[in-house]
mmCIF file of C-alpha atoms in Angstrom:
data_model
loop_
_atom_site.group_PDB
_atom_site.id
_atom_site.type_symbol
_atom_site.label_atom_id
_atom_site.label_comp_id
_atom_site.label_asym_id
_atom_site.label_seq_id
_atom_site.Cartn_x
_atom_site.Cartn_y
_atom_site.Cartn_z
ATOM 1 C CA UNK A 233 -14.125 -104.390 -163.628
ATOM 2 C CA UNK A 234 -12.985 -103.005 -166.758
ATOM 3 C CA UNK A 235 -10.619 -100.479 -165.641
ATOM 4 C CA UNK A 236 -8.741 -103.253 -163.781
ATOM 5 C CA UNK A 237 -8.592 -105.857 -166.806
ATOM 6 C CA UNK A 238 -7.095 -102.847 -168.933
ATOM 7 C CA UNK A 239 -4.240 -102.352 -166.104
ATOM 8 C CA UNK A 240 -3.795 -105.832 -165.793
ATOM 9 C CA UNK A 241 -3.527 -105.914 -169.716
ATOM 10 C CA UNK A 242 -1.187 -103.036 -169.312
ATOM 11 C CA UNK A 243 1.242 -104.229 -166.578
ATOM 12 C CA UNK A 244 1.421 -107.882 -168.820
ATOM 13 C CA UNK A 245 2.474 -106.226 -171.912
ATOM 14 C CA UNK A 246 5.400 -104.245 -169.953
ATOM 15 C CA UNK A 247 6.547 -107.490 -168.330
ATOM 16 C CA UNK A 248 6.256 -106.303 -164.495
ATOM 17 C CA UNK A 249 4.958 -108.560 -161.899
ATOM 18 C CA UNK A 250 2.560 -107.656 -159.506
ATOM 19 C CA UNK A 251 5.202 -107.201 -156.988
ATOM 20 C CA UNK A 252 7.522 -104.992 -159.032
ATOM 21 C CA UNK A 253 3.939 -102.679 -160.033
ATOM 22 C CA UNK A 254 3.340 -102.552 -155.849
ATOM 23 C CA UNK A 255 6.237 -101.442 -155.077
ATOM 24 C CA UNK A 256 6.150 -98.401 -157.606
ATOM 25 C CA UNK A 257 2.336 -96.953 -155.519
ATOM 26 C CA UNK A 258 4.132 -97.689 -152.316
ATOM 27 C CA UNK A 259 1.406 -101.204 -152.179
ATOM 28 C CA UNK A 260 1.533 -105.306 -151.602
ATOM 29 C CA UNK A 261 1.319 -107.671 -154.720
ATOM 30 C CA UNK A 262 -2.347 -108.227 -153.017
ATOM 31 C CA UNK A 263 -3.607 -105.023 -153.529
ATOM 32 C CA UNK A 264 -2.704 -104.832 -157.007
ATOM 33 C CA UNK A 265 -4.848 -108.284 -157.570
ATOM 34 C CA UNK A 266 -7.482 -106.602 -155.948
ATOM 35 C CA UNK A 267 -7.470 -103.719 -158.276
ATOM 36 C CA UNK A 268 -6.813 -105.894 -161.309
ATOM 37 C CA UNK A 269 -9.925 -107.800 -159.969
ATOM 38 C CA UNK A 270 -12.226 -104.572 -159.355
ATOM 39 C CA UNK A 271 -12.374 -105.555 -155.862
ATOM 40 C CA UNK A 272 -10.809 -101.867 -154.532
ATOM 41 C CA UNK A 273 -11.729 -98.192 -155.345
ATOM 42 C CA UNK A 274 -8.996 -96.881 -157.391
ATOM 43 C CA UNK A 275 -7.237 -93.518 -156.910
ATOM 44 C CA UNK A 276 -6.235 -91.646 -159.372
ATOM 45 C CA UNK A 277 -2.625 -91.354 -158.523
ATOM 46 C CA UNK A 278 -2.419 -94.860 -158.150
ATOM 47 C CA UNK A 279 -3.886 -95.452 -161.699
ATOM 48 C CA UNK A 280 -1.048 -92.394 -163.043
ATOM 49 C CA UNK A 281 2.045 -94.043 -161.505
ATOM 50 C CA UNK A 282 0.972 -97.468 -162.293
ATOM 51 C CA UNK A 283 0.372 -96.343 -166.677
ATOM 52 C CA UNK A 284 3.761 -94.344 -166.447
ATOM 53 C CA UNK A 285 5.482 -97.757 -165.090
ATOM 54 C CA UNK A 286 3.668 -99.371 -167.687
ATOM 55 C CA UNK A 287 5.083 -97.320 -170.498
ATOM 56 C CA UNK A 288 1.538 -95.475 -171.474
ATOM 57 C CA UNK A 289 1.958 -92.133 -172.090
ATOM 58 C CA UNK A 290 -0.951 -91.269 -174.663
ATOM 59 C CA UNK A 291 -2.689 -88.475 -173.263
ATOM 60 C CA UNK A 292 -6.116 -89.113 -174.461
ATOM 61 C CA UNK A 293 -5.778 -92.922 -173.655
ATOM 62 C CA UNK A 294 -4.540 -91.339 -169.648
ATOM 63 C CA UNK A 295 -7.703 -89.284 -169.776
ATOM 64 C CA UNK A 296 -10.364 -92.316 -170.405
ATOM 65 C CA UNK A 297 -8.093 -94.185 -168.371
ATOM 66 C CA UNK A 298 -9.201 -91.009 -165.563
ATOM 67 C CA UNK A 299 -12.753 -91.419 -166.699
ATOM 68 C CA UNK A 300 -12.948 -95.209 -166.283
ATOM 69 C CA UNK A 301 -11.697 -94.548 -162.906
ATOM 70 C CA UNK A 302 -14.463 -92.214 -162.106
ATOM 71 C CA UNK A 303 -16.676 -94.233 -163.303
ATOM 72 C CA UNK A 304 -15.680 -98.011 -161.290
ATOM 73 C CA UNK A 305 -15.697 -95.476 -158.108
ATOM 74 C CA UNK A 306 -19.686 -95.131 -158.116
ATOM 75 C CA UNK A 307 -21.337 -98.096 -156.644
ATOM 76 C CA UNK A 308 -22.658 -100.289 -159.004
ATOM 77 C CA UNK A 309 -26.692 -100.967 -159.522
ATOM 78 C CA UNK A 310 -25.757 -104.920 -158.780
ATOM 79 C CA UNK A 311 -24.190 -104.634 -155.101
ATOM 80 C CA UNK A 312 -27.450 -103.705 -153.110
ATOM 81 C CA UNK A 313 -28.063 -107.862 -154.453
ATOM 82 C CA UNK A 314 -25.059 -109.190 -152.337
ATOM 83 C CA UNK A 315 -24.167 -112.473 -152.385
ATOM 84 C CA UNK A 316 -27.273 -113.176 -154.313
ATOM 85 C CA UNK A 317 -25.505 -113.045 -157.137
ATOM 86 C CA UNK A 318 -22.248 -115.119 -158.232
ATOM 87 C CA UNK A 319 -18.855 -113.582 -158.405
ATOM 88 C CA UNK A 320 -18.187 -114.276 -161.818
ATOM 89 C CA UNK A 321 -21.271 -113.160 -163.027
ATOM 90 C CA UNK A 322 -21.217 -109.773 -161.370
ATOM 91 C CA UNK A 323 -17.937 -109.546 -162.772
ATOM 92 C CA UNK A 324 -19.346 -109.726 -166.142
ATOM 93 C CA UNK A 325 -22.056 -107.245 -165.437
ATOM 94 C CA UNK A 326 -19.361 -104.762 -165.301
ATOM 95 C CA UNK A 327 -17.713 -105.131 -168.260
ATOM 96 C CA UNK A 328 -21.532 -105.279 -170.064
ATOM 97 C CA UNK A 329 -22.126 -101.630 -167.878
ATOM 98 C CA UNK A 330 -18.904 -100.180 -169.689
ATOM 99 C CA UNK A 331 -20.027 -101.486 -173.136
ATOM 100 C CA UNK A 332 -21.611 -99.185 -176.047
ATOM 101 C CA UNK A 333 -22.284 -102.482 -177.808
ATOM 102 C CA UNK A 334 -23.974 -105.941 -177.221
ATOM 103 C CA UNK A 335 -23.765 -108.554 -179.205
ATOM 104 C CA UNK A 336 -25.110 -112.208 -178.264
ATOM 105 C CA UNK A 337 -25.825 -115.288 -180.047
ATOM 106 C CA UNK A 338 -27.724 -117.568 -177.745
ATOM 107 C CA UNK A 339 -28.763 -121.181 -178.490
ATOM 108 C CA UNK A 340 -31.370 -122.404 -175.688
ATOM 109 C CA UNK A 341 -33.303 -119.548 -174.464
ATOM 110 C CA UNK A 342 -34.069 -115.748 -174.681
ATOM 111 C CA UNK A 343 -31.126 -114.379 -173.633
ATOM 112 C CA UNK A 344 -31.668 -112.219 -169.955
ATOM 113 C CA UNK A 345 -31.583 -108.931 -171.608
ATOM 114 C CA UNK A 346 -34.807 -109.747 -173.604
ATOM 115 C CA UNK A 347 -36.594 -111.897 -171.016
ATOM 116 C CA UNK A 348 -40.244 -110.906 -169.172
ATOM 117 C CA UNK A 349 -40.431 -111.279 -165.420
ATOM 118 C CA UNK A 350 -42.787 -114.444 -165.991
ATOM 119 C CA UNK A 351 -40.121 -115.844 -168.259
ATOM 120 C CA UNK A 352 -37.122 -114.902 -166.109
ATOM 121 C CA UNK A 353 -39.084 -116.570 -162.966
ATOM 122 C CA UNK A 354 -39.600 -119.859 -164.691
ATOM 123 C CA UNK A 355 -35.878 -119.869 -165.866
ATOM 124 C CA UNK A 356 -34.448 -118.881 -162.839
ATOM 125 C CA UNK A 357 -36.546 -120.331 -159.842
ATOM 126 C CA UNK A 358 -36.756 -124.194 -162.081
ATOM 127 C CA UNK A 359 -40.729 -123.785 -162.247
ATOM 128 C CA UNK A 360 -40.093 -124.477 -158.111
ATOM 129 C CA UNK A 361 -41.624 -121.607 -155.388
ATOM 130 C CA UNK A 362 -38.577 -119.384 -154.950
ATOM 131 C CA UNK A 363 -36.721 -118.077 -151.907
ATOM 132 C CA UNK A 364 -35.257 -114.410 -151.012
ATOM 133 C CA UNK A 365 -31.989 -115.165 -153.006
ATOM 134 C CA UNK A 366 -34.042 -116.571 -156.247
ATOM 135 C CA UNK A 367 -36.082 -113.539 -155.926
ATOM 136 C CA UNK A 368 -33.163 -111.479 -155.516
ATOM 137 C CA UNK A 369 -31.330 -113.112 -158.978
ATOM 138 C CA UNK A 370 -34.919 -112.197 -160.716
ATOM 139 C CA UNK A 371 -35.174 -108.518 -159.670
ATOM 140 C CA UNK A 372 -31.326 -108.453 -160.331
ATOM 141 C CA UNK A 373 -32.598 -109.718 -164.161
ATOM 142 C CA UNK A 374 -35.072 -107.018 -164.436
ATOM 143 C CA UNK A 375 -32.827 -104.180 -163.144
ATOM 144 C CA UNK A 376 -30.208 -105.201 -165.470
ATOM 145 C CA UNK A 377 -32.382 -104.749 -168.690
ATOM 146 C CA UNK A 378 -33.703 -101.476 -167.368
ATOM 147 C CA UNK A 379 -30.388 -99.704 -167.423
ATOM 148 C CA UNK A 380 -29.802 -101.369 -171.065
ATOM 149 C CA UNK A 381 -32.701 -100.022 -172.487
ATOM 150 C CA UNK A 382 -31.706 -96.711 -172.239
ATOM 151 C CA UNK A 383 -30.349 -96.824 -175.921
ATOM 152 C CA UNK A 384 -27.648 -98.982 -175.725
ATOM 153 C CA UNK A 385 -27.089 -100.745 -178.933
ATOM 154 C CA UNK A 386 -28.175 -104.609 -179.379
ATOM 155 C CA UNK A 387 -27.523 -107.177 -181.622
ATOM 156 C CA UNK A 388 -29.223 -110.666 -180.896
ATOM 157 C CA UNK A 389 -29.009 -113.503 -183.166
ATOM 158 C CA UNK A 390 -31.107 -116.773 -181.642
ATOM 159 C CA UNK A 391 -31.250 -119.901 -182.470
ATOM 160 C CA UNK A 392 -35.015 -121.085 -183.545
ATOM 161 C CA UNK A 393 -34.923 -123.224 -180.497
ATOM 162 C CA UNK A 394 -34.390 -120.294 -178.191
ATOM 163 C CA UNK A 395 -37.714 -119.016 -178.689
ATOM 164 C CA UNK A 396 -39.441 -122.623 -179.658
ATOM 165 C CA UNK A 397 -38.523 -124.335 -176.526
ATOM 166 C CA UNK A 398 -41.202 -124.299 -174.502
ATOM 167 C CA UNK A 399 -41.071 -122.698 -170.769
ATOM 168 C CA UNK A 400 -43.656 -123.110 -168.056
ATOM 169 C CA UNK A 401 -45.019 -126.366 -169.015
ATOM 170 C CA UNK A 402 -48.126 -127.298 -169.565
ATOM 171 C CA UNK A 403 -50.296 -125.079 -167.676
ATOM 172 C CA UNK A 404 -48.303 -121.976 -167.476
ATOM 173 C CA UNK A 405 -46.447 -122.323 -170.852
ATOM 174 C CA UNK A 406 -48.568 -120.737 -173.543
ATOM 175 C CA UNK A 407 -49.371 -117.791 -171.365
ATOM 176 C CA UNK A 408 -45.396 -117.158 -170.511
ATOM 177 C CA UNK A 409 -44.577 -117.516 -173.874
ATOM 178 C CA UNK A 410 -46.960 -115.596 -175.168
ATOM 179 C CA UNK A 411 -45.737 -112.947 -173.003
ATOM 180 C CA UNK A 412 -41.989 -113.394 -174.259
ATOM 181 C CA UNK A 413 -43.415 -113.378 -177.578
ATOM 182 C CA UNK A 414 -45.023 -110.431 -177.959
ATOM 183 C CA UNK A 415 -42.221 -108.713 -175.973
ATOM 184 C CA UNK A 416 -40.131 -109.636 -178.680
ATOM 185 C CA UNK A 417 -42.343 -107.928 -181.073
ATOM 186 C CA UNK A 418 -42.565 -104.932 -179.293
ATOM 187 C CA UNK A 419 -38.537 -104.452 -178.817
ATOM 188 C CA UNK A 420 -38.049 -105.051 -182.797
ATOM 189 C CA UNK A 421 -41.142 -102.414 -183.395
ATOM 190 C CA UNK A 422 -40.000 -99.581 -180.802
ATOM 191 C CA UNK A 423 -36.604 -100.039 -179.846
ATOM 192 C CA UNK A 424 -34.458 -98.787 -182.902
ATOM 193 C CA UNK A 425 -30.778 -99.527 -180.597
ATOM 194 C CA UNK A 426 -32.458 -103.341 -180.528
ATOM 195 C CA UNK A 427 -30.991 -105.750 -183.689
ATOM 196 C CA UNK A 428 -32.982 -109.126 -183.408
ATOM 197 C CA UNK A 429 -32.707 -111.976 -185.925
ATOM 198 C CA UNK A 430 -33.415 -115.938 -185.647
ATOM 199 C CA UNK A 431 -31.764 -118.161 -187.649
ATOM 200 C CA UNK A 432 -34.586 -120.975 -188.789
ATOM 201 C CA UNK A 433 -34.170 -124.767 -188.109
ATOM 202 C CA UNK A 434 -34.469 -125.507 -192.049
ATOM 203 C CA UNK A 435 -30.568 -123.082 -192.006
ATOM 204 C CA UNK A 436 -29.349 -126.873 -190.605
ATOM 205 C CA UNK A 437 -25.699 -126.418 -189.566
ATOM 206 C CA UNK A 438 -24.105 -123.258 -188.879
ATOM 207 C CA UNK A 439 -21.226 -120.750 -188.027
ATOM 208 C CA UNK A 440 -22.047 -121.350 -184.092
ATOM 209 C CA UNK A 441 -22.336 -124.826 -183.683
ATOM 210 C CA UNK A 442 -20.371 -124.767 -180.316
ATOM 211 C CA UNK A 443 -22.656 -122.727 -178.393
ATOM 212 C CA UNK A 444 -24.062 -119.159 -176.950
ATOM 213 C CA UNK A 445 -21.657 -116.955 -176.242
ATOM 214 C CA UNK A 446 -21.597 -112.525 -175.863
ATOM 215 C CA UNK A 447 -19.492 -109.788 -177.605
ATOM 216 C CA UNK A 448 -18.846 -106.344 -176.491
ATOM 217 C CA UNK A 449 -17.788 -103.110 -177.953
ATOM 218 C CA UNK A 450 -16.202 -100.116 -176.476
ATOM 219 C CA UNK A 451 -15.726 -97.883 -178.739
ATOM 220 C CA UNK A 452 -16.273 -94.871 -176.651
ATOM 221 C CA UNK A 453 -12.641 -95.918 -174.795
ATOM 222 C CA UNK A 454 -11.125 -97.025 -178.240
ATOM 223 C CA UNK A 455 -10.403 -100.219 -176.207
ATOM 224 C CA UNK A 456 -10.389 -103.961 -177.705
ATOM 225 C CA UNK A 457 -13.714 -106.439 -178.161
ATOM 226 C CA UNK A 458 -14.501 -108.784 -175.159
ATOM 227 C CA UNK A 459 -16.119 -112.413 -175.397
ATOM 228 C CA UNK A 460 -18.169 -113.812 -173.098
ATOM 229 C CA UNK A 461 -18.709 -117.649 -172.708
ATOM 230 C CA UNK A 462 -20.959 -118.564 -169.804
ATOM 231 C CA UNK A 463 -20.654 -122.592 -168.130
ATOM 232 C CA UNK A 464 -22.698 -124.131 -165.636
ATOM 233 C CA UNK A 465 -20.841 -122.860 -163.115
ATOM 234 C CA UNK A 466 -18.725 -119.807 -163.910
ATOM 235 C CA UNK A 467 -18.387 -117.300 -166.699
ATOM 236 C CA UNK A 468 -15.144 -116.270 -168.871
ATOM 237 C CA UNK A 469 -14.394 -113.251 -169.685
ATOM 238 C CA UNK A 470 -11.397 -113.286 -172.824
ATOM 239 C CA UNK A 471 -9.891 -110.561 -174.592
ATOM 240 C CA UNK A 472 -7.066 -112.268 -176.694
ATOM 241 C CA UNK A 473 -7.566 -110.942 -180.601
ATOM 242 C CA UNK A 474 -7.312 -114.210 -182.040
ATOM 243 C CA UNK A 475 -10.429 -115.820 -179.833
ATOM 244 C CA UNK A 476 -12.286 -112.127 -180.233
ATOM 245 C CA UNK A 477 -12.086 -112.357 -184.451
ATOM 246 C CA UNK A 478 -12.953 -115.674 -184.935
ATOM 247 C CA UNK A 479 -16.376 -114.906 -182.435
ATOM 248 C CA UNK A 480 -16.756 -112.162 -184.562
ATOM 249 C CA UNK A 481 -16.716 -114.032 -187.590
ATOM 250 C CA UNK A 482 -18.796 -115.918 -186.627
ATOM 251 C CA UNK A 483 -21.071 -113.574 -185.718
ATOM 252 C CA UNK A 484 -21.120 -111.857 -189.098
ATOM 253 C CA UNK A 485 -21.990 -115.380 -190.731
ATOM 254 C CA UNK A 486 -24.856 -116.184 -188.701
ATOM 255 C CA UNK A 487 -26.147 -112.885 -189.253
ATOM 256 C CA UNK A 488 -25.820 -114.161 -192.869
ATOM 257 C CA UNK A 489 -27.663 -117.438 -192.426
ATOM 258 C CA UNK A 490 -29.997 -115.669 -190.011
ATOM 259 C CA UNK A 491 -33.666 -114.295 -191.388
ATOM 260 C CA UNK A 492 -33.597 -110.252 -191.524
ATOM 261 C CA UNK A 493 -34.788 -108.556 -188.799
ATOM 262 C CA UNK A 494 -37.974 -107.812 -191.042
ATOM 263 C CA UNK A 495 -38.139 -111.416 -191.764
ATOM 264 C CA UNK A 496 -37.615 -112.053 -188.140
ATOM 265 C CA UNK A 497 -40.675 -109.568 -187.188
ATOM 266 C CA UNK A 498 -42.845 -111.795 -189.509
ATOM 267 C CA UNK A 499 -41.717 -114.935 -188.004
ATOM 268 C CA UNK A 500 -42.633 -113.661 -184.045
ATOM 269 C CA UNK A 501 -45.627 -113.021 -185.417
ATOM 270 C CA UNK A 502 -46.947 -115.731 -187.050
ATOM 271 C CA UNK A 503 -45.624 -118.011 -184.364
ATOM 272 C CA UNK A 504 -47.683 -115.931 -181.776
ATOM 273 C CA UNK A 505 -50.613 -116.480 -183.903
ATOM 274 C CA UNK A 506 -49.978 -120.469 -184.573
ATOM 275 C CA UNK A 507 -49.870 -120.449 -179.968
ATOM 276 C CA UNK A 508 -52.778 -118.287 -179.446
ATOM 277 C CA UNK A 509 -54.748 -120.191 -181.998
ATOM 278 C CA UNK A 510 -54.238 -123.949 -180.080
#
């Protein structure tokens, strides 16, 4: 995924169509879509002739450019789900594999990276008995965090809401957020790549007003900051530098207005102890 929004970045800036960039690897307009899309395996002559057209000629940029291309060639963790999962999203779930950094800000709920199964169940299935694709999204969920535990850097700013709202209902609530709960303690006390602050009620208005949304960082492939907004029913994926600062503006002032991660720590706790206590 990220290899072919970098060449699709590329062949922009020079002006080509997708036409003009076919006809230089000997290939229809279609197959370059595919490959902008991530939908192909890409060569890596095709990915040489199509950065000469497109005037790059940096050798170390060509050689992560090589190294991206390795990498989009191994199957990805997400395709043995099929069409469990939606097309935009598992487009996003590439670009989040590529990242060295995450950062969120979510609004409503504990963002998927942070959820526990019993959590991600309620979420997902609607609190209804599932069936083999809903139980295919939730193992999908669980996969997902275990490959971004492995020391990739996170930096989660939530909403007080997020981990207020209550999820289960009456029965099953306390016990599933409980669970979260003391998850969330655990990842701030043992997981040093894991950044967590909430930003309190009593903050009132503040630098993220419009909603959730995700940032990430590649700074292993010296390549540009990528937001991600999440609808309903599809997911965006936007690189232009003007939309990427002001999210990350926005980011830095919430993390402002937000409690420290100590403070944070405290907070989980006590509001483990208030639910445990009813």
């Amino acid at each position: 995924m990220l290899l072919g929004h970098q060449l699709r970045k590329h062949r922009e800036r020079s002006g080509l169509t997708r036409e003009a960039a076919g006809e230089k690897i000997r290939a229809s307009a279609s197959k370059i879509s595919r490959m902008e899309l991530g939908r192909v395996g890409f060569k890596t002559r095709d990915i040489e002739d199509l950065l000469k057209l497109y005037g790059v000629t940096d050798r170390k940029l060509l050689k992560q450019f090589r190294e991206l291309a390795a990498e989009s060639n191994k199957p990805g963790w997400w395709k043995e789900y099929g069409d469990a999962l939606h097309k935009w999203f598992i487009r996003y779930v590439g670009f989040e594999e590529a990242a060295d950094q995450i950062r969120i800000y979510e609004s409503q709920f504990v963002p998927g990276l942070l959820q526990t199964e019993e959590y991600a169940r309620e979420i997902i299935s609607g609190g209804v008995d599932t069936d083999m694709v809903t139980e295919q999204r939730i193992q999908a969920r669980l996969t997902r965090q275990k490959h971004l535990e492995a020391g990739k850097k996170m930096w989660i700013i939530l909403d007080e809401a997020a981990v207020r709202r209550p999820i289960g209902g009456r029965e099953r609530g306390p016990a599933i957020m409980g669970g979260q709960l003391r998850h969330l303690i655990h990842l701030c006390e043992n997981h040093e790549n894991v950044t967590l602050q909430i930003i309190p009620f009593e903050v009132g208005a503040h630098a993220a007003e419009a909603g959730s949304f995700t940032l990430l960082r590649y700074s292993e492939f010296e390549l540009s900051d990528i937001v991600y907004l999440e609808q309903l029913t599809d997911g965006e994926v936007i690189d232009k530098p003007a939309t990427v600062e002001a999210y990350t503006k926005a980011m830095t002032r919430l993390s402002v207005s937000a409690a420290t991660p100590d403070e944070t720590l405290s907070f989980l706790k006590d509001m483990l102890k208030d639910l445990e206590g009813n």
